[in-house]
Coordinates of C-alpha atoms in Angstrom, one line a residue:
M1159 CA 108.8 91.7 77.4
D1160 CA 107.9 92.4 81.0
S1161 CA 105.7 90.0 82.9
P1162 CA 102.0 91.0 83.6
V1163 CA 102.8 91.5 87.3
K1164 CA 105.6 94.0 86.5
A1165 CA 103.5 95.8 84.0
H1166 CA 100.6 96.0 86.5
R1167 CA 102.8 97.4 89.2
A1168 CA 104.4 99.9 86.8
R1169 CA 101.0 101.2 85.9
T1170 CA 100.0 101.8 89.5
A1171 CA 103.3 103.4 90.4
A1172 CA 103.3 105.8 87.5
A1173 CA 101.1 108.4 89.3
A1174 CA 103.9 110.0 91.3
P1175 CA 102.9 113.6 91.8
D1176 CA 106.4 115.1 92.5
G1177 CA 104.7 117.8 94.6
G1178 CA 101.7 118.6 96.8
Y1179 CA 101.4 116.1 99.6
A1180 CA 104.7 114.6 98.4
W1181 CA 106.5 117.2 100.5
F1182 CA 104.8 116.0 103.7
I1183 CA 106.1 112.5 102.8
L1184 CA 109.5 114.0 102.3
L1185 CA 109.2 115.7 105.8
S1186 CA 108.3 112.3 107.3
C1187 CA 111.2 110.6 105.7
F1188 CA 113.5 113.4 106.7
L1189 CA 112.6 112.9 110.4
V1190 CA 112.8 109.1 110.1
F1191 CA 116.3 109.3 108.7
G1192 CA 117.3 111.5 111.6
L1193 CA 115.7 109.4 114.4
T1194 CA 117.2 106.2 113.1
F1195 CA 120.5 106.4 111.4
G1196 CA 121.2 109.9 112.9
V1197 CA 120.9 108.3 116.4
I1198 CA 123.2 105.5 115.3
K1199 CA 125.8 107.9 114.2
A1200 CA 125.5 110.0 117.4
F1201 CA 125.7 106.9 119.6
G1202 CA 129.5 107.2 119.7
V1203 CA 129.0 109.5 122.7
F1204 CA 127.2 106.7 124.6
Y1205 CA 129.9 104.3 123.5
V1206 CA 132.5 106.0 125.7
A1207 CA 130.2 106.1 128.8
I1208 CA 129.1 102.5 128.4
H1209 CA 132.6 101.3 127.8
Q1210 CA 133.8 102.9 131.0
Y1211 CA 130.8 101.8 133.1
F1212 CA 131.0 98.1 132.2
E1213 CA 134.8 98.1 131.9
T1214 CA 134.6 96.0 128.7
T1215 CA 136.6 95.9 125.5
A1216 CA 136.1 98.0 122.4
T1217 CA 134.8 94.9 120.5
G1218 CA 132.2 94.1 123.2
T1219 CA 130.8 97.6 123.3
S1220 CA 130.7 97.9 119.5
W1221 CA 128.3 95.0 119.3
I1222 CA 125.5 97.2 120.5
T1223 CA 125.6 99.3 117.4
S1224 CA 126.4 96.4 115.1
I1225 CA 123.4 94.4 116.3
A1226 CA 121.1 97.4 115.7
V1227 CA 122.5 98.0 112.2
A1228 CA 122.3 94.3 111.3
T1229 CA 118.7 94.0 112.6
V1230 CA 117.7 97.0 110.5
H1231 CA 119.0 95.2 107.4
V1232 CA 117.7 91.7 108.2
V1233 CA 114.2 92.8 109.1
A1234 CA 113.9 95.1 106.1
P1235 CA 112.2 92.4 103.8
V1236 CA 109.7 91.7 106.6
A1237 CA 108.9 95.4 106.8
S1238 CA 108.3 95.5 103.1
A1239 CA 106.0 92.5 103.2
L1240 CA 104.1 93.9 106.2
S1241 CA 103.7 97.2 104.4
A1242 CA 102.2 95.5 101.4
R1243 CA 99.9 93.4 103.5
Y1244 CA 98.6 96.1 105.9
S1245 CA 99.8 99.7 105.2
H1246 CA 103.0 101.7 105.4
R1247 CA 101.4 104.0 108.0
S1248 CA 100.5 101.2 110.5
V1249 CA 103.9 99.5 110.1
V1250 CA 105.8 102.7 110.8
I1251 CA 103.7 103.6 113.9
M1252 CA 104.3 100.1 115.3
G1253 CA 108.0 100.5 114.5
G1254 CA 108.2 103.7 116.4
L1255 CA 106.6 102.1 119.5
I1256 CA 109.1 99.2 119.4
C1257 CA 112.0 101.7 119.1
S1258 CA 110.9 103.6 122.1
I1259 CA 110.3 100.5 124.2
G1260 CA 113.7 99.1 123.3
V1261 CA 115.6 102.2 124.3
I1262 CA 113.7 102.7 127.5
L1263 CA 114.3 99.1 128.6
G1264 CA 117.9 99.5 127.7
A1265 CA 118.2 102.3 130.3
F1266 CA 117.7 99.6 133.0
A1267 CA 120.2 97.1 131.5
R1268 CA 122.4 95.4 134.1
N1269 CA 125.0 94.0 131.6
L1270 CA 126.0 94.2 128.0
I1271 CA 123.8 91.2 127.0
E1272 CA 120.7 93.1 128.0
L1273 CA 121.9 96.1 126.0
Y1274 CA 122.4 93.9 123.0
L1275 CA 118.8 92.7 123.3
T1276 CA 117.2 96.1 123.9
V1277 CA 119.2 99.0 122.4
G1278 CA 120.6 96.5 119.8
F1279 CA 117.9 94.1 118.7
L1280 CA 114.6 95.7 119.7
N1281 CA 115.7 99.2 118.7
G1282 CA 117.0 97.9 115.3
F1283 CA 113.8 96.0 114.7
G1284 CA 111.8 99.2 115.2
Y1285 CA 114.2 101.1 112.9
A1286 CA 113.6 98.6 110.1
L1287 CA 109.8 98.9 110.5
T1288 CA 110.0 102.7 110.2
W1289 CA 112.8 103.3 107.7
T1290 CA 112.0 100.8 105.0
P1291 CA 108.3 101.7 104.4
T1292 CA 109.0 105.4 104.6
V1293 CA 111.7 105.3 102.0
T1294 CA 109.5 103.2 99.8
M1295 CA 106.7 105.7 100.0
L1296 CA 109.1 108.5 99.1
G1297 CA 110.1 106.6 95.9
L1298 CA 106.4 106.3 95.0
Y1299 CA 105.6 110.0 95.5
F1300 CA 108.6 111.3 93.5
E1301 CA 109.7 110.4 90.0
K1302 CA 111.3 113.3 88.2
R1303 CA 112.7 114.8 91.4
R1304 CA 113.6 111.5 93.0
P1305 CA 117.4 112.1 93.3
V1306 CA 116.8 115.5 95.0
A1307 CA 114.0 114.0 97.2
N1308 CA 116.2 111.2 98.4
A1309 CA 119.1 113.6 99.1
L1310 CA 116.9 116.0 101.1
A1311 CA 115.3 113.2 103.1
S1312 CA 118.6 111.6 104.0
A1313 CA 119.8 115.1 105.1
G1314 CA 117.7 114.5 108.2
E1315 CA 120.4 112.1 109.3
C1316 CA 123.0 114.8 109.1
I1317 CA 121.0 117.6 110.8
L1318 CA 119.9 115.4 113.7
T1319 CA 123.4 114.0 114.1
F1320 CA 124.6 117.6 114.4
V1321 CA 122.0 118.4 117.0
L1322 CA 121.9 115.1 118.9
T1323 CA 125.7 114.6 119.4
P1324 CA 126.3 117.5 121.8
L1325 CA 122.8 117.0 123.2
F1326 CA 123.6 113.4 124.2
Q1327 CA 126.9 114.5 125.7
L1328 CA 125.0 117.1 127.8
L1329 CA 122.4 114.6 128.9
I1330 CA 125.0 112.0 129.9
D1331 CA 126.9 114.6 131.9
S1332 CA 123.6 115.7 133.6
Y1333 CA 121.7 112.5 134.0
S1334 CA 124.2 109.7 133.3
W1335 CA 123.9 107.4 130.2
R1336 CA 120.8 105.7 131.7
G1337 CA 118.9 108.9 132.1
A1338 CA 120.0 110.0 128.6
L1339 CA 118.6 106.7 127.2
L1340 CA 115.3 107.3 128.9
I1341 CA 115.0 110.7 127.2
L1342 CA 116.0 109.2 123.9
G1343 CA 113.2 106.7 124.2
G1344 CA 110.7 109.4 124.6
L1345 CA 112.2 111.3 121.7
Q1346 CA 111.8 108.3 119.4
L1347 CA 108.0 108.3 119.9
N1348 CA 108.1 111.0 117.2
L1349 CA 108.5 108.2 114.8
C1350 CA 104.8 107.4 115.3
V1351 CA 104.0 110.9 114.2
C1352 CA 106.1 110.3 111.1
G1353 CA 104.0 107.2 110.4
M1354 CA 100.8 109.2 110.6
L1355 CA 101.9 111.5 107.8
L1356 CA 102.2 108.6 105.4
R1357 CA 99.1 108.9 103.3
P1358 CA 98.9 106.3 100.5
L1359 CA 98.7 107.4 96.9
K1360 CA 95.1 107.4 95.5
A1361 CA 96.3 105.9 92.3
T1362 CA 98.3 103.2 93.9
R1363 CA 96.3 100.0 94.0
D1364 CA 99.0 97.3 94.5
V1365 CA 97.5 96.3 97.8
T1366 CA 93.8 97.2 97.4
C1367 CA 93.3 95.8 93.9
D1368 CA 90.0 93.9 93.6
K1369 CA 89.6 90.2 93.2
A1370 CA 88.8 90.4 89.5
E1371 CA 92.2 92.0 88.9
E1372 CA 93.8 89.1 90.7
E1373 CA 92.1 86.6 88.6
D1374 CA 93.1 88.4 85.4
L1375 CA 96.7 88.4 86.6
C1376 CA 96.5 84.7 87.3
L1377 CA 95.2 84.0 83.9
E1378 CA 97.9 86.2 82.3
L1379 CA 100.6 84.3 84.2
L1380 CA 99.5 81.0 82.6
P1381 CA 101.4 79.8 79.5
K1382 CA 99.5 80.7 76.3
D1383 CA 98.9 77.1 75.3
D1384 CA 97.3 76.2 78.7
S1385 CA 95.1 79.3 78.7
K1386 CA 93.9 78.5 75.2
E1387 CA 93.3 74.9 76.0
S1388 CA 91.1 75.7 79.0
K1389 CA 88.3 77.1 76.8
P1390 CA 87.9 74.1 74.5
T1391 CA 88.0 71.7 77.5
H1392 CA 85.2 73.5 79.2
L1393 CA 83.2 73.6 76.0
E1394 CA 83.8 69.9 75.6
A1395 CA 82.6 69.2 79.1
E1396 CA 79.5 71.2 78.6
E1397 CA 78.7 69.6 75.2
L1398 CA 79.3 66.1 76.7
G1399 CA 76.9 67.0 79.6
I1400 CA 74.1 68.1 77.1
S1401 CA 74.6 65.0 75.1
E1402 CA 74.3 62.8 78.2
A1403 CA 70.8 64.3 78.9
S1404 CA 69.6 63.9 75.3
D1405 CA 71.2 60.9 73.9
Q1406 CA 72.5 58.0 76.0
G1407 CA 74.1 56.4 72.9
M1408 CA 76.3 59.5 72.5
V1409 CA 77.5 59.1 76.1
K1410 CA 78.8 55.7 75.4
A1411 CA 80.5 56.8 72.2
C1412 CA 82.2 59.7 74.0
H1413 CA 82.8 57.8 77.3
E1414 CA 86.5 57.5 76.7
E1415 CA 86.8 61.3 76.1
V1416 CA 85.3 62.4 79.4
P1417 CA 88.3 61.4 81.7
K1418 CA 90.7 63.2 79.3
S1419 CA 88.7 66.4 79.3
T1420 CA 88.3 66.2 83.1
I1421 CA 92.0 65.8 83.6
K1422 CA 92.7 68.8 81.3
V1423 CA 90.2 71.0 83.3
Q1424 CA 91.8 70.0 86.6
D1425 CA 95.3 70.6 85.3
S1426 CA 94.2 74.1 84.1
N1427 CA 92.6 74.8 87.5
N1428 CA 95.7 73.7 89.3
R1429 CA 97.8 76.0 87.1
I1430 CA 95.5 78.9 87.8
K1431 CA 95.8 78.3 91.5
R1432 CA 99.5 78.1 91.4
A1433 CA 99.6 81.3 89.4
G1434 CA 97.3 82.9 91.9
H1435 CA 99.6 82.0 94.8
R1436 CA 102.6 83.2 92.9
T1437 CA 100.8 86.5 92.3
K1438 CA 100.1 87.0 96.0
I1439 CA 103.7 86.1 97.0
L1440 CA 105.1 88.5 94.4
R1441 CA 102.9 91.3 95.7
Y1442 CA 104.5 91.0 99.2
V1443 CA 108.0 89.7 98.4
D1444 CA 109.4 89.8 94.8
Y1445 CA 111.7 86.8 95.2
T1446 CA 112.6 86.9 91.5
L1447 CA 115.1 89.7 92.3
I1448 CA 117.7 87.1 93.3
T1449 CA 117.9 86.1 89.6
N1450 CA 118.7 89.7 88.6
G1451 CA 122.4 89.8 88.0
R1452 CA 122.8 93.6 88.2
F1453 CA 120.8 93.6 91.5
M1454 CA 123.0 91.0 93.0
V1455 CA 126.2 92.8 92.0
Y1456 CA 124.8 96.0 93.5
S1457 CA 123.9 94.1 96.7
M1458 CA 127.5 92.9 97.0
F1459 CA 128.6 96.5 96.8
G1460 CA 126.2 97.2 99.7
L1461 CA 127.6 94.3 101.7
F1462 CA 131.2 95.6 101.6
A1463 CA 130.3 99.2 101.9
A1464 CA 128.4 98.4 105.1
L1465 CA 131.7 97.1 106.6
G1466 CA 133.1 100.7 106.2
F1467 CA 130.0 102.9 106.6
F1468 CA 129.2 102.6 110.3
A1469 CA 132.6 102.0 111.9
P1470 CA 134.1 105.5 111.4
A1471 CA 131.1 107.3 113.0
L1472 CA 131.3 104.9 116.0
F1473 CA 135.0 105.3 116.6
L1474 CA 135.6 108.9 115.7
V1475 CA 134.8 110.3 119.2
P1476 CA 136.8 107.5 121.0
Y1477 CA 139.7 108.1 118.6
A1478 CA 139.7 111.8 119.3
R1479 CA 139.6 111.1 123.1
S1480 CA 142.6 108.8 122.7
K1481 CA 144.5 111.7 121.2
G1482 CA 143.9 113.9 124.2
I1483 CA 140.9 115.9 122.8
E1484 CA 138.4 117.0 125.5
E1485 CA 134.9 115.6 125.6
Y1486 CA 132.9 118.5 124.0
Q1487 CA 135.6 119.1 121.3
A1488 CA 135.4 115.4 120.4
A1489 CA 131.6 115.6 120.2
A1490 CA 132.0 118.7 118.1
L1491 CA 133.9 116.6 115.5
M1492 CA 130.7 114.7 114.8
S1493 CA 128.8 117.9 114.4
I1494 CA 131.3 119.2 111.9
S1495 CA 131.0 116.0 110.0
A1496 CA 127.2 116.2 110.1
V1497 CA 127.2 119.8 108.6
L1498 CA 129.4 118.8 105.7
D1499 CA 127.4 115.6 105.3
L1500 CA 124.3 117.7 104.9
F1501 CA 125.9 119.9 102.2
G1502 CA 127.2 116.8 100.4
R1503 CA 123.9 115.1 100.2
V1504 CA 122.0 118.2 99.0
F1505 CA 124.6 119.4 96.5
F1506 CA 125.5 116.0 95.0
G1507 CA 121.8 115.0 95.0
W1508 CA 121.2 118.1 92.9
V1509 CA 124.1 117.1 90.6
A1510 CA 122.7 113.6 90.2
N1511 CA 119.4 115.2 89.2
L1512 CA 121.1 117.0 86.3
R1513 CA 122.1 113.6 84.8
L1514 CA 125.5 114.9 83.7
V1515 CA 126.9 111.4 84.3
Q1516 CA 125.4 108.1 85.1
T1517 CA 124.6 107.9 88.8
V1518 CA 126.5 104.6 89.2
Q1519 CA 129.6 106.4 87.9
Q1520 CA 129.1 109.2 90.4
L1521 CA 128.6 106.7 93.2
A1522 CA 131.8 104.8 92.3
A1523 CA 133.8 108.0 92.3
T1524 CA 132.5 109.2 95.7
V1525 CA 133.1 105.7 97.3
I1526 CA 136.7 105.7 96.1
L1527 CA 137.2 109.2 97.6
L1528 CA 135.6 108.2 100.8
A1529 CA 137.9 105.2 101.1
T1530 CA 140.9 107.4 100.5
V1531 CA 139.9 109.9 103.2
L1532 CA 139.4 107.0 105.8
L1533 CA 142.9 105.6 104.9
L1534 CA 144.4 109.0 105.7
C1535 CA 142.6 109.5 109.0
P1536 CA 145.3 107.9 111.2
L1537 CA 147.7 110.7 110.2
A1538 CA 145.5 113.2 112.1
S1539 CA 146.3 113.8 115.8
T1540 CA 145.5 117.4 116.7
F1541 CA 142.0 118.9 116.9
S1542 CA 142.5 121.0 113.8
E1543 CA 143.6 118.0 111.8
L1544 CA 140.7 115.9 113.1
A1545 CA 138.3 118.7 112.2
A1546 CA 139.6 118.8 108.7
F1547 CA 139.3 115.0 108.5
S1548 CA 135.7 115.2 109.8
A1549 CA 134.8 117.8 107.3
A1550 CA 136.2 115.8 104.4
Y1551 CA 134.7 112.6 105.6
G1552 CA 131.2 114.2 106.1
L1553 CA 131.3 115.8 102.6
V1554 CA 132.2 112.6 100.7
F1555 CA 130.0 110.4 102.9
G1556 CA 127.0 112.7 102.1
A1557 CA 127.8 112.5 98.4
T1558 CA 127.8 108.7 98.6
V1559 CA 124.6 108.3 100.5
A1560 CA 122.8 110.9 98.4
V1561 CA 122.6 108.6 95.3
H1562 CA 122.8 105.0 96.4
I1563 CA 119.0 104.5 96.8
T1564 CA 118.6 106.3 93.4
V1565 CA 120.9 103.8 91.8
L1566 CA 119.0 100.9 93.3
A1567 CA 115.7 102.3 91.8
E1568 CA 117.5 102.5 88.4
V1569 CA 118.7 98.9 88.7
V1570 CA 115.4 97.3 89.4
G1571 CA 112.7 99.9 88.5
V1572 CA 110.6 101.9 90.9
H1573 CA 107.7 99.3 90.8
R1574 CA 110.1 96.8 92.5
L1575 CA 111.8 99.2 94.8
G1576 CA 110.0 98.0 98.0
S1577 CA 111.0 94.4 97.7
A1578 CA 114.5 95.4 96.3
L1579 CA 115.1 97.7 99.2
G1580 CA 114.2 94.8 101.6
F1581 CA 116.5 92.3 99.9
F1582 CA 119.3 94.8 99.5
M1583 CA 119.2 95.6 103.2
L1584 CA 119.1 91.9 104.0
I1585 CA 122.2 91.1 102.0
R1586 CA 123.9 94.1 103.4
S1587 CA 123.1 93.0 107.0
S1588 CA 126.2 90.9 107.4
G1589 CA 128.4 93.9 106.6
G1590 CA 126.6 96.1 109.1
L1591 CA 126.8 93.4 111.7
L1592 CA 130.5 92.5 111.3
G1593 CA 131.9 96.0 110.5
P1594 CA 132.1 97.5 114.0
P1595 CA 133.3 94.3 115.7
I1596 CA 136.0 93.7 113.1
A1597 CA 137.2 97.2 113.5
G1598 CA 137.0 96.7 117.3
F1599 CA 139.1 93.5 117.0
F1600 CA 141.9 95.4 115.2
I1601 CA 141.7 98.2 117.7
D1602 CA 142.0 95.8 120.6
K1603 CA 145.0 94.0 119.0
M1604 CA 146.8 97.1 117.9
S1605 CA 145.7 99.4 120.9
D1606 CA 145.0 102.1 118.3
Y1607 CA 141.6 103.4 117.2
G1608 CA 143.2 104.4 113.9
T1609 CA 143.3 100.8 112.7
G1610 CA 139.5 100.8 112.6
F1611 CA 139.5 103.5 110.0
L1612 CA 142.1 101.6 107.9
M1613 CA 139.8 98.5 107.9
A1614 CA 136.8 100.7 106.8
G1615 CA 138.8 102.2 104.0
V1616 CA 139.9 98.9 102.6
A1617 CA 136.3 97.5 102.7
L1618 CA 135.1 100.6 100.7
L1619 CA 137.7 100.1 98.1
V1620 CA 136.5 96.5 97.6
S1621 CA 132.9 97.7 97.3
A1622 CA 133.9 100.2 94.6
M1623 CA 135.1 97.3 92.4
F1624 CA 131.5 96.0 92.3
L1625 CA 130.2 99.4 91.2
L1626 CA 132.7 99.4 88.3
L1627 CA 131.4 95.9 87.4
L1628 CA 127.8 97.1 87.5
H1629 CA 128.8 99.9 85.2
Q1630 CA 130.2 97.5 82.7
M1631 CA 127.0 95.4 82.9
N1632 CA 124.9 98.5 82.2
L1633 CA 127.0 99.2 79.1
R1634 CA 126.5 95.7 77.8
A1635 CA 122.8 95.8 78.4
Q1636 CA 122.6 99.2 76.5
G1637 CA 124.6 97.7 73.7
S1638 CA 122.3 94.7 73.3
T1639 CA 119.2 96.9 73.4
T1640 CA 120.7 99.0 70.6
K1641 CA 121.3 95.9 68.5
Q1642 CA 117.7 94.8 69.0
H1643 CA 116.4 98.2 67.8
M1644 CA 118.6 98.0 64.7
H1645 CA 116.9 94.7 63.8
T1646 CA 113.4 96.1 64.4
D1647 CA 111.5 98.6 62.2
P1648 CA 111.4 101.9 64.1
T1649 CA 107.7 102.4 63.1
G1650 CA 106.9 99.2 65.0
Q1651 CA 105.4 97.5 61.9
N1652 CA 107.5 94.4 62.5
S1653 CA 106.2 93.9 66.0
Q1654 CA 102.6 94.5 64.8
E1655 CA 103.0 91.9 62.1
V1656 CA 104.3 89.4 64.7
K1657 CA 101.3 90.1 66.9
E1658 CA 98.9 89.7 64.0
L1659 CA 100.6 86.4 63.1
D1660 CA 100.2 85.2 66.7
M1661 CA 96.5 86.1 66.7
T1662 CA 96.0 84.3 63.4
R1663 CA 97.7 81.2 64.8
G1664 CA 95.7 81.4 68.0
E1665 CA 92.4 81.6 66.0
E1666 CA 93.5 78.6 64.0
N1667 CA 94.3 76.6 67.1
D1668 CA 90.9 77.6 68.6
F1669 CA 89.1 76.5 65.4
C1670 CA 90.9 73.2 65.4
S1671 CA 90.3 72.6 69.1
N1672 CA 86.5 73.3 68.7
R1673 CA 86.4 70.9 65.8

């Protein structure tokens, strides 16, 4: 049986309209995806210029992107809590301002450390404050069309990667990488506009519920015995007070009972206060998710997948340049990948919406295919071969990203998606932080950018193992649910009898307590 808090949140989140203003939420999420992860994927163009300007190693330059990615993941729970405390709109607007300030300050960096702090940390902090609340709002506004909505929103990453990659190369050639960062900082102010579009659902009252509802939830969180005992103890206290005014002899007779009743009242009040604090904490951060086995297994998938998700996009342009491909042709590879990425997200999001197979099975298949493509990348050396690799990589990557948030919602339920997304990103943060530097370490040792793709492919194969484990856990959970239904009358008469028996016992306990 679900807890009262879960049931309360489920009721408030059940009003997803799947249309109307939901399409403006989708537009906002589309742009947020593009101006956050789209910029991260297109940053490979800056990578070459910064690497040459500071004359550093591949590992040193890759830390800029890895710090930004890790900060997005680490700050995600904070973004979820701030959204619940204040509003999704205000948090996203603040995040957009932080992104813009971070990138503009990065344009004046004098060394790599300052780039780590500005373009890395500050920019990633702003990304977390914009991306997490927007994706959560999208999940609240869509229910039946959620897979398609997630796929269309994430397509913003592909389209803006396609546009920004050659644009960044043009800006770097015209104004140097510093001037290009200044223009990027102004462009990211559009994240504030995306935040203004986030209008909260009228039926959603998770944050604005009144004080009476909080007290009801607190009482429901108490154990049944304690909640039942609280009424008799109050009655006893009142009766003892009346007796004290009317008959002093009765006070002496009941003198020994007063401390006991007072202790019971204080104990019940303390339990109510603890339950109230627990209710408020769960509203902002649902820490009970760490006890959910399926969620933790899926988080381990995210950790290893993050090791391989971000390295290929960062090293594709440098890898092509190392093979003798000219600048704009190398940048065009990212655009080719972005076009096929867009097609993969929309098409496979539509396939997931058909429910032909379980989404976790579809995700496992695409992750294995993505790993295979990355392992074959070092075989490509000419532009045509690299273009074919970019197309294959973009298609399978899009198919993977299209459903991974949908799987998370199925694992924990949409009413816990905000907190789950925050914890999932937090656990995945170490993979996003270490992925590019580990790939850069192998590149420096082997003097070959192809080894970075090999590392990413192996990491994705390991992540697929956790998806297969999650699928087995889902099958076991379905089997146990089926057995429970077999032992229960389909008409629900058995459960009704149990409820009536509990009510009868409760009335007997109340009667005995009053006596």
